[in-house]
Amino acid sequence: MGSYEELAGRLGEFAAAREWERFHTPKNLAMALAGEAGELVAELQWLTDEEIRAALAEGPLRDRLADEAADVLLYLVRLCSVCDIDLVAAAHAKIARNERRYPVELARGNARKHTELRRLPDSSDGGEATAD
Amino acid sequence: MGSYEELAGRLGEFAAAREWERFHTPKNLAMALAGEAGELVAELQWLTDEEIRAALAEGPLRDRLADEAADVLLYLVRLCSVCDIDLVAAAHAKIARNERRYPVELARGNARKHTELRRLPDSSDGGEATAD
Amino acid sequence: MGSYEELAGRLGEFAAAREWERFHTPKNLAMALAGEAGELVAELQWLTDEEIRAALAEGPLRDRLADEAADVLLYLVRLCSVCDIDLVAAAHAKIARNERRYPVELARGNARKHTELRRLPDSSDGGEATAD
Amino acid sequence: MGSYEELAGRLGEFAAAREWERFHTPKNLAMALAGEAGELVAELQWLTDEEIRAALAEGPLRDRLADEAADVLLYLVRLCSVCDIDLVAAAHAKIARNERRYPVELARGNARKHTELRRLPDSSDGGEATAD
């Protein structure tokens, strides 16, 4: 149904056919990614949460967001390809780390950063999640 | 080996267990995504292409980039979840559109935007790729 | 009390003394700017408008925002210096253009983009503000 | 010749006349700033340093960069206004801090982060510049 490997392969062929590999340096792709992230955030900048909810139910906003989200993903996948990074493995590793960093009993209902969670007086955490 | 659906599901469970759904509005997640894209771009900002190539061969830079890329992906996947967007389908649709926008014979070896490709005097394009 | 020229001059001396001019290419400075913009947005990403208002009244959030805003400004001023751009003149030119693009009678109370304002049925605008 | 105070005042009047203050929350303005930073970075993403230098000499690229830089500045100034931040004072304070963080004798010719400068074996720094 469309795996990351398939996306990465299709993007690689797309670039090769157009002789665009020389443009696809890590720096350039990171810049392109930041640019697309900016376009995505710009879609939502003047809307309230309620307006976004209503607009998503209607459709056009969702289509524009999907388009921008796709652009972000494509540059992200391409960046990881040229840097030889396994993006999906990195994502799962990050979730695993976040599960240790943000134990349910400490993190529930608050958005404190993990580095601040450890300072709570009632911390019951054993301290294993100190990375980063 | 790690599908999009699996990532989205795991992130949804992670947020639910911590009662973080109320933080995960589209606006907030788009901001978080932009922040992580900024961290990723910052990893490369002072390095030349050659320095990046050498650093990627050594390892630590790749690990940091993988970590930042993972953060971008996680917020992107989560944003799409809460907006009910099929990210992988959107990505494939975008590639298909780019294949029409950037025909190989016009786009080969140059980085002109598709809106400028059409103005080339030697355009042999049939003009079907006018979307956006 | 601190002019743009003074900031630009001070940053130029700072870079020259450290022999950092070779790092300060337009690309690198634009990346650094994007990175700092990401840090700024990250300060606010999980807070509601009400929480931000309360936190600003207390102080620490304002200090962090001021610090990030300063970083954005410094890279912006430096980027304009190396590109020989008169930033303040460009800013005033942009305001003047926006005043034409967003006539008070059309724009009052809505956040429509200027390209959409023109399509309003009750537009009383003479159409002079078509640029960009 | 155009001070920041004048810019801030003009932007405040612009927003008030259009009844846009309610859109100008810190979150929304930070998002708008990130979006404009993304547009700026996008102007340079596919160009080499040499191509940028040549294009700046010709003019159009400089005009587009000036336009995007102006957008970044306008949102930055406006954000600081609504947060009651003295942007220019913050910028000078940051330069002063960077002058302490990056002593000329340690920082000359390298782009190491200040947190790494301190670890150099040949550090002759007295250690006063520890503030992040």
Coordinates of C-alpha atoms in Angstrom, one line a residue:
Chain A
M1 CA 0.0 0.0 0.0
G2 CA 3.0 2.2 -0.4
S3 CA 6.1 1.7 1.7
Y4 CA 8.9 4.1 2.5
E5 CA 11.2 2.0 0.5
E6 CA 9.0 2.3 -2.5
L7 CA 8.8 6.1 -2.0
A8 CA 12.6 6.3 -1.7
G9 CA 13.1 4.2 -4.8
R10 CA 10.6 6.2 -6.9
L11 CA 12.2 9.5 -5.8
G12 CA 15.6 8.2 -6.7
E13 CA 14.5 7.2 -10.2
F14 CA 12.7 10.6 -10.6
A15 CA 15.9 12.5 -9.7
A16 CA 18.2 10.2 -11.8
A17 CA 16.0 10.5 -14.9
R18 CA 16.2 14.3 -14.7
E19 CA 19.9 14.4 -13.8
W20 CA 19.0 16.2 -10.6
E21 CA 21.3 14.2 -8.3
R22 CA 23.8 17.1 -8.3
F23 CA 21.1 19.4 -6.8
H24 CA 20.2 16.9 -4.2
T25 CA 23.0 17.5 -1.7
P26 CA 22.2 17.2 2.0
K27 CA 22.3 20.9 2.5
N28 CA 20.0 21.6 -0.5
L29 CA 17.5 19.0 0.5
A30 CA 17.5 20.2 4.1
M31 CA 16.8 23.7 2.9
A32 CA 14.0 22.4 0.7
L33 CA 12.5 20.5 3.6
A34 CA 12.6 23.7 5.8
G35 CA 10.9 25.6 3.0
E36 CA 8.1 23.1 2.7
A37 CA 7.7 22.9 6.5
G38 CA 7.2 26.7 6.3
E39 CA 4.6 26.3 3.6
L40 CA 2.7 23.8 5.8
V41 CA 2.8 26.0 8.8
A42 CA 1.6 29.0 6.7
E43 CA -1.6 27.1 5.9
L44 CA -2.6 27.2 9.5
Q45 CA -1.2 30.5 10.8
W46 CA -4.2 32.7 10.9
L47 CA -6.8 30.1 11.7
T48 CA -8.1 29.2 15.2
D49 CA -8.3 25.6 16.3
E50 CA -12.0 25.8 15.8
E51 CA -11.7 27.2 12.3
I52 CA -9.2 24.5 11.4
R53 CA -11.5 21.8 12.6
A54 CA -14.4 23.2 10.6
A55 CA -12.2 23.7 7.5
L56 CA -10.9 20.2 7.7
A57 CA -14.4 18.9 7.7
E58 CA -15.1 20.7 4.4
G59 CA -12.1 19.4 2.5
P60 CA -10.1 22.1 0.7
L61 CA -7.8 22.8 3.7
R62 CA -7.2 19.1 4.1
D63 CA -6.2 18.9 0.4
R64 CA -3.7 21.7 0.8
L65 CA -2.3 20.3 4.0
A66 CA -2.0 16.9 2.4
D67 CA -0.1 18.5 -0.5
E68 CA 2.3 20.3 1.8
A69 CA 2.8 17.3 4.0
A70 CA 3.6 15.3 0.9
D71 CA 6.3 17.8 0.0
V72 CA 7.8 17.6 3.4
L73 CA 7.8 13.8 3.3
L74 CA 9.3 13.7 -0.2
Y75 CA 12.3 15.9 0.7
L76 CA 12.7 14.1 4.0
V77 CA 12.8 10.7 2.4
R78 CA 15.1 11.9 -0.3
L79 CA 17.5 13.6 2.2
C80 CA 17.6 10.3 4.2
S81 CA 18.4 8.4 0.9
V82 CA 21.3 10.6 0.0
C83 CA 22.6 10.4 3.6
D84 CA 22.1 6.7 3.8
I85 CA 19.8 7.0 6.8
D86 CA 17.1 4.4 7.5
L87 CA 14.3 6.8 8.3
V88 CA 11.7 4.3 9.5
A89 CA 14.2 2.6 11.8
A90 CA 15.2 6.0 13.1
A91 CA 11.6 6.9 13.8
H92 CA 10.9 3.7 15.7
A93 CA 14.1 4.2 17.7
K94 CA 13.0 7.7 18.6
I95 CA 9.6 6.5 19.7
A96 CA 11.3 3.9 21.9
R97 CA 13.5 6.6 23.4
N98 CA 10.5 8.9 24.0
E99 CA 8.7 6.1 25.7
R100 CA 11.6 5.9 28.2
R101 CA 12.0 9.6 28.4
Y102 CA 8.3 10.3 29.1
P103 CA 7.1 7.6 31.4
V104 CA 3.3 7.5 31.5
E105 CA 3.1 8.2 35.2
L106 CA 5.2 11.3 34.9
A107 CA 4.1 12.7 31.6
R108 CA 0.4 12.2 31.8
G109 CA -1.5 15.4 31.0
N110 CA 1.4 17.8 30.9
A111 CA 3.7 18.9 28.1
R112 CA 6.9 19.4 30.2
K113 CA 10.0 18.6 28.4
H114 CA 11.7 15.4 29.4
T115 CA 14.6 17.3 30.9
E116 CA 12.2 19.0 33.2
L117 CA 10.2 15.9 34.2
R118 CA 13.2 14.6 36.1
R119 CA 13.2 17.5 38.4
L120 CA 9.8 16.9 39.7
P121 CA 9.8 16.2 43.4
D122 CA 7.4 13.2 43.0
S123 CA 9.5 11.6 40.3
S124 CA 9.3 7.9 40.6
D125 CA 11.5 7.4 37.6
G126 CA 14.6 5.3 38.0
G127 CA 16.6 7.7 35.8
E128 CA 17.4 5.3 33.0
A129 CA 16.1 7.8 30.4
T130 CA 18.8 10.4 30.5
A131 CA 19.9 10.3 26.9
D132 CA 19.6 13.6 25.1
Chain B
M1 CA 9.6 -3.7 8.4
G2 CA 7.8 -0.7 9.7
S3 CA 4.9 0.7 7.8
Y4 CA 3.4 4.1 7.9
E5 CA 0.2 2.7 9.5
E6 CA 2.3 1.1 12.2
L7 CA 4.1 4.4 13.0
A8 CA 0.8 6.3 13.1
G9 CA -0.7 3.7 15.3
R10 CA 2.2 3.7 17.7
L11 CA 2.2 7.5 17.9
G12 CA -1.5 7.5 18.6
E13 CA -1.1 5.1 21.5
F14 CA 1.8 7.1 22.8
A15 CA -0.2 10.3 22.9
A16 CA -3.3 8.6 24.3
A17 CA -1.4 6.9 27.1
R18 CA 0.0 10.3 28.2
E19 CA -3.3 12.2 27.6
W20 CA -1.5 14.4 25.2
E21 CA -4.2 14.5 22.6
R22 CA -5.2 18.0 23.7
F23 CA -1.7 19.3 22.9
H24 CA -1.8 17.6 19.5
T25 CA -3.8 20.2 17.6
P26 CA -3.0 20.7 13.9
K27 CA -1.5 24.1 14.7
N28 CA 0.7 22.8 17.5
L29 CA 1.9 19.8 15.5
A30 CA 2.7 22.1 12.5
M31 CA 4.7 24.3 14.8
A32 CA 6.6 21.3 16.3
L33 CA 7.3 20.1 12.8
A34 CA 8.7 23.5 11.8
G35 CA 10.8 23.5 14.9
E36 CA 12.3 20.0 14.1
A37 CA 12.9 21.0 10.5
G38 CA 14.9 23.9 11.9
E39 CA 17.0 21.6 14.1
L40 CA 17.7 19.4 11.1
V41 CA 18.8 22.3 8.9
A42 CA 20.9 23.6 11.8
E43 CA 23.0 20.4 11.8
L44 CA 24.3 21.3 8.3
Q45 CA 24.4 25.1 8.3
W46 CA 28.1 25.7 8.7
L47 CA 29.4 22.7 6.8
T48 CA 30.4 22.6 3.2
D49 CA 29.2 19.8 1.0
E50 CA 32.6 18.2 1.2
E51 CA 32.7 18.4 5.0
I52 CA 29.2 16.8 5.1
R53 CA 30.3 14.0 2.9
A54 CA 33.3 13.3 5.1
A55 CA 31.3 13.6 8.3
L56 CA 28.6 11.3 7.1
A57 CA 31.3 8.7 6.4
E58 CA 32.4 8.9 10.0
G59 CA 29.0 8.4 11.6
P60 CA 28.1 10.9 14.3
L61 CA 26.6 13.4 11.9
R62 CA 24.5 10.7 10.4
D63 CA 23.2 9.7 13.8
R64 CA 22.3 13.3 14.6
L65 CA 20.6 13.8 11.2
A66 CA 18.8 10.5 11.7
D67 CA 17.5 11.7 15.0
E68 CA 16.3 15.0 13.7
A69 CA 14.8 13.4 10.6
A70 CA 12.9 11.0 12.8
D71 CA 11.5 13.9 14.8
V72 CA 10.3 15.6 11.6
L73 CA 8.7 12.3 10.5
L74 CA 7.0 11.7 13.8
Y75 CA 5.3 15.1 13.9
L76 CA 4.4 14.8 10.3
V77 CA 2.8 11.5 10.7
R78 CA 1.0 12.6 13.8
L79 CA -0.2 15.8 12.1
C80 CA -1.6 13.8 9.3
S81 CA -3.3 11.4 11.7
V82 CA -5.1 14.2 13.5
C83 CA -6.1 15.8 10.2
D84 CA -7.2 12.5 8.7
I85 CA -4.7 12.8 5.9
D86 CA -3.3 9.7 4.1
L87 CA 0.3 10.8 4.0
V88 CA 1.7 8.1 1.8
A89 CA -1.1 8.4 -0.7
A90 CA -0.5 12.1 -0.8
A91 CA 3.2 11.6 -1.4
H92 CA 2.6 9.2 -4.3
A93 CA 0.0 11.6 -5.8
K94 CA 2.6 14.4 -5.5
I95 CA 5.3 12.4 -7.2
A96 CA 2.8 11.6 -10.0
R97 CA 2.0 15.3 -10.4
N98 CA 5.7 16.2 -10.4
E99 CA 6.3 13.6 -13.1
R100 CA 3.8 15.5 -15.3
R101 CA 5.1 18.9 -14.2
Y102 CA 8.7 18.1 -14.8
P103 CA 8.9 16.1 -18.0
V104 CA 12.2 14.5 -18.4
E105 CA 13.0 16.2 -21.7
L106 CA 12.4 19.7 -20.2
A107 CA 13.7 19.3 -16.7
R108 CA 16.9 17.3 -17.4
G109 CA 19.9 18.9 -15.8
N110 CA 18.2 22.1 -14.6
A111 CA 16.4 23.2 -11.4
R112 CA 14.0 25.6 -12.9
K113 CA 10.6 25.7 -11.3
H114 CA 7.8 24.0 -13.2
T115 CA 6.1 27.3 -13.7
E116 CA 9.2 28.5 -15.6
L117 CA 9.7 25.3 -17.6
R118 CA 6.6 26.2 -19.6
R119 CA 8.0 29.4 -20.8
L120 CA 10.9 27.9 -22.5
P121 CA 10.9 28.6 -26.2
D122 CA 11.9 25.0 -27.0
S123 CA 9.1 23.5 -24.9
S124 CA 8.0 20.3 -26.5
D125 CA 5.5 19.7 -23.7
G126 CA 1.9 19.1 -24.5
G127 CA 0.7 21.3 -21.7
E128 CA -1.2 18.7 -19.8
A129 CA 0.7 19.5 -16.6
T130 CA -0.8 22.8 -15.7
A131 CA -2.0 22.0 -12.2
D132 CA -0.5 24.3 -9.6
Chain C
M1 CA 19.2 53.7 20.7
G2 CA 20.6 51.1 18.5
S3 CA 20.1 51.4 14.7
Y4 CA 20.1 48.8 12.1
E5 CA 23.4 50.1 10.7
E6 CA 25.0 49.8 14.1
L7 CA 23.8 46.2 14.4
A8 CA 25.1 45.3 11.0
G9 CA 28.4 47.0 11.6
R10 CA 28.9 45.2 15.0
L11 CA 28.1 41.9 13.4
G12 CA 30.5 42.5 10.6
E13 CA 33.3 43.2 13.0
F14 CA 32.4 40.2 15.1
A15 CA 32.7 37.9 12.1
A16 CA 35.8 39.6 10.8
A17 CA 37.6 39.3 14.1
R18 CA 36.9 35.5 14.2
E19 CA 37.6 35.0 10.5
W20 CA 34.1 33.7 10.1
E21 CA 33.3 35.4 6.8
R22 CA 33.9 32.3 4.9
F23 CA 31.1 30.6 6.9
H24 CA 28.8 33.5 6.3
T25 CA 27.6 32.6 2.8
P26 CA 24.0 33.5 1.9
K27 CA 23.0 29.8 2.0
N28 CA 24.5 29.2 5.4
L29 CA 23.0 32.3 6.9
A30 CA 19.6 31.5 5.5
M31 CA 19.9 28.1 7.0
A32 CA 20.9 29.6 10.3
L33 CA 18.0 31.9 10.1
A34 CA 15.6 29.1 9.5
G35 CA 17.0 27.2 12.4
E36 CA 16.5 30.1 14.8
A37 CA 13.0 30.7 13.5
G38 CA 12.4 27.0 14.4
E39 CA 13.7 27.5 17.9
L40 CA 11.4 30.5 18.3
V41 CA 8.3 28.7 17.2
A42 CA 9.3 25.7 19.4
E43 CA 9.0 28.0 22.5
L44 CA 5.3 28.4 21.9
Q45 CA 4.3 25.1 20.3
W46 CA 2.6 23.5 23.3
L47 CA 1.1 26.5 24.9
T48 CA -2.4 27.9 24.4
D49 CA -2.8 31.6 23.8
E50 CA -4.0 32.0 27.4
E51 CA -0.9 30.2 28.8
I52 CA 1.3 32.4 26.6
R53 CA -0.3 35.5 27.9
A54 CA 0.1 34.4 31.5
A55 CA 3.7 33.2 31.0
L56 CA 4.7 36.5 29.3
A57 CA 3.4 38.3 32.4
E58 CA 5.7 36.3 34.5
G59 CA 8.9 36.8 32.6
P60 CA 11.0 33.7 31.8
L61 CA 9.1 33.0 28.6
R62 CA 9.6 36.6 27.4
D63 CA 13.3 36.3 28.1
R64 CA 13.6 33.1 26.1
L65 CA 11.5 34.6 23.2
A66 CA 13.7 37.7 23.3
D67 CA 16.8 35.6 23.0
E68 CA 15.4 33.6 20.1
A69 CA 14.1 36.7 18.4
A70 CA 17.5 38.3 18.7
D71 CA 19.1 35.3 17.1
V72 CA 16.7 35.6 14.2
L73 CA 17.4 39.3 13.8
L74 CA 21.2 38.8 14.0
Y75 CA 21.2 36.2 11.2
L76 CA 18.7 38.3 9.2
V77 CA 20.8 41.4 9.4
R78 CA 24.0 39.5 8.6
L79 CA 22.4 37.8 5.6
C80 CA 21.3 41.2 4.3
S81 CA 24.8 42.6 4.9
V82 CA 26.5 39.9 2.8
C83 CA 23.9 40.2 0.1
D84 CA 24.1 44.0 0.1
I85 CA 20.4 44.4 0.9
D86 CA 19.0 47.4 2.7
L87 CA 16.8 45.6 5.1
V88 CA 15.0 48.5 6.7
A89 CA 14.3 50.1 3.3
A90 CA 12.9 46.7 2.1
A91 CA 10.7 46.5 5.2
H92 CA 9.2 49.9 4.6
A93 CA 8.7 49.1 0.9
K94 CA 6.9 46.0 1.9
I95 CA 4.6 47.8 4.3
A96 CA 3.8 50.3 1.6
R97 CA 2.9 47.5 -0.7
N98 CA 0.8 45.8 1.9
E99 CA -1.1 49.0 2.5
R100 CA -2.0 49.0 -1.2
R101 CA -2.7 45.2 -1.3
Y102 CA -4.9 45.3 1.8
P103 CA -7.0 48.4 1.6
V104 CA -8.6 49.0 5.0
E105 CA -12.2 48.8 3.6
L106 CA -11.5 45.3 2.1
A107 CA -9.3 43.8 4.7
R108 CA -10.9 44.9 7.9
G109 CA -11.5 42.1 10.3
N110 CA -10.6 39.2 7.9
A111 CA -7.3 37.4 7.2
R112 CA -7.9 36.7 3.6
K113 CA -4.9 36.7 1.4
H114 CA -4.6 39.7 -0.8
T115 CA -5.0 37.5 -3.9
E116 CA -8.4 36.5 -2.6
L117 CA -9.5 40.0 -1.5
R118 CA -9.7 41.0 -5.2
R119 CA -12.3 38.3 -5.9
L120 CA -14.8 39.7 -3.4
P121 CA -18.0 40.8 -5.1
D122 CA -18.1 44.1 -3.2
S123 CA -14.5 45.0 -4.1
S124 CA -14.2 48.8 -4.4
D125 CA -10.6 48.5 -5.2
G126 CA -9.2 50.2 -8.2
G127 CA -6.9 47.3 -9.0
E128 CA -3.7 49.1 -8.7
A129 CA -2.3 46.7 -6.1
T130 CA -1.8 43.7 -8.2
A131 CA 1.9 43.2 -7.7
D132 CA 2.8 39.8 -6.3
Chain D
M1 CA 16.6 56.6 8.1
G2 CA 14.0 54.2 9.5
S3 CA 14.3 52.9 13.1
Y4 CA 12.9 49.8 14.5
E5 CA 10.6 51.9 16.7
E6 CA 9.2 53.5 13.5
L7 CA 8.7 50.0 11.9
A8 CA 7.0 48.7 15.0
G9 CA 4.7 51.8 15.2
R10 CA 3.8 51.6 11.5
L11 CA 3.0 47.9 11.8
G12 CA 0.9 48.5 14.9
E13 CA -1.1 51.1 13.0
F14 CA -1.5 48.8 10.0
A15 CA -2.9 46.0 12.1
A16 CA -5.2 48.3 14.1
A17 CA -6.7 50.0 11.0
R18 CA -7.6 46.5 9.6
E19 CA -8.7 45.1 13.0
W20 CA -6.1 42.4 12.7
E21 CA -4.9 42.5 16.3
R22 CA -6.9 39.4 17.1
F23 CA -5.0 37.5 14.4
H24 CA -1.7 38.7 15.8
T25 CA -1.3 36.4 18.7
P26 CA 2.3 35.3 19.6
K27 CA 1.6 31.8 18.2
N28 CA 0.2 33.0 14.9
L29 CA 3.0 35.5 14.4
A30 CA 5.7 33.0 15.2
M31 CA 4.1 30.7 12.6
A32 CA 4.0 33.5 10.1
L33 CA 7.7 34.2 10.8
A34 CA 8.6 30.5 10.3
G35 CA 6.7 30.5 7.1
E36 CA 8.5 33.5 5.8
A37 CA 11.9 32.1 6.9
G38 CA 11.0 29.1 4.8
E39 CA 10.3 31.2 1.8
L40 CA 13.6 32.9 2.2
V41 CA 15.5 29.7 2.4
A42 CA 13.6 28.4 -0.6
E43 CA 15.0 31.2 -2.7
L44 CA 18.5 29.8 -2.3
Q45 CA 18.0 26.0 -2.0
W46 CA 19.1 24.9 -5.5
L47 CA 21.8 27.4 -6.1
T48 CA 25.5 27.0 -5.5
D49 CA 27.4 29.7 -3.7
E50 CA 28.9 30.7 -7.0
E51 CA 25.4 30.9 -8.7
I52 CA 24.1 33.0 -5.8
R53 CA 27.1 35.4 -6.1
A54 CA 26.5 35.8 -9.8
A55 CA 22.7 36.2 -9.4
L56 CA 23.1 38.8 -6.7
A57 CA 25.2 40.8 -9.0
E58 CA 22.5 40.8 -11.6
G59 CA 19.7 42.0 -9.3
P60 CA 16.4 39.9 -9.5
L61 CA 17.6 37.4 -6.8
R62 CA 18.5 40.3 -4.5
D63 CA 15.1 41.8 -5.0
R64 CA 13.4 38.6 -4.1
L65 CA 15.6 38.0 -1.1
A66 CA 15.0 41.6 0.0
D67 CA 11.3 41.0 -0.2
E68 CA 11.5 37.8 1.8
A69 CA 13.9 39.3 4.4
A70 CA 11.4 42.2 4.8
D71 CA 8.6 39.7 5.5
V72 CA 10.7 38.0 8.1
L73 CA 11.6 41.3 9.8
L74 CA 8.0 42.6 9.8
Y75 CA 6.7 39.5 11.5
L76 CA 9.6 39.5 13.9
V77 CA 9.1 43.2 14.8
R78 CA 5.3 42.6 15.2
L79 CA 5.9 39.5 17.4
C80 CA 8.1 41.4 19.6
S81 CA 5.6 44.3 19.9
V82 CA 2.8 42.1 21.0
C83 CA 5.1 40.3 23.5
D84 CA 6.5 43.5 24.8
I85 CA 10.1 42.6 23.8
D86 CA 12.7 45.2 23.0
L87 CA 14.1 43.5 20.0
V88 CA 17.1 45.8 19.4
A89 CA 18.2 45.6 23.0
A90 CA 17.8 41.8 22.9
A91 CA 20.0 41.8 19.8
H92 CA 22.8 43.8 21.3
A93 CA 22.6 41.8 24.5
K94 CA 23.0 38.6 22.4
I95 CA 26.0 40.0 20.5
A96 CA 27.6 40.9 23.9
R97 CA 27.0 37.4 25.1
N98 CA 28.4 35.9 21.9
E99 CA 31.5 38.0 22.3
R100 CA 32.1 36.4 25.6
R101 CA 31.1 32.9 24.4
Y102 CA 33.3 33.0 21.4
P103 CA 36.6 34.7 22.4
V104 CA 38.6 35.7 19.3
E105 CA 41.6 33.5 20.3
L106 CA 39.4 30.4 20.6
A107 CA 36.9 30.9 17.8
R108 CA 39.1 32.2 15.1
G109 CA 38.6 30.3 11.8
N110 CA 36.4 27.5 13.2
A111 CA 32.7 27.1 13.5
R112 CA 32.6 25.1 16.6
K113 CA 29.7 25.7 18.9
H114 CA 30.6 27.6 22.1
T115 CA 29.8 24.6 24.2
E116 CA 32.5 22.7 22.3
L117 CA 35.1 25.5 22.4
R118 CA 35.4 25.0 26.1
R119 CA 36.6 21.4 25.7
L120 CA 39.5 22.3 23.6
P121 CA 42.8 21.2 25.2
D122 CA 44.4 24.5 24.4
S123 CA 41.7 26.6 25.8
S124 CA 43.1 29.8 27.3
D125 CA 39.6 31.0 28.2
G126 CA 38.9 32.0 31.8
G127 CA 35.6 30.3 31.7
E128 CA 33.4 33.4 32.4
A129 CA 31.3 32.8 29.4
T130 CA 29.3 29.8 30.5
A131 CA 25.8 31.2 30.0
D132 CA 24.2 29.3 27.2

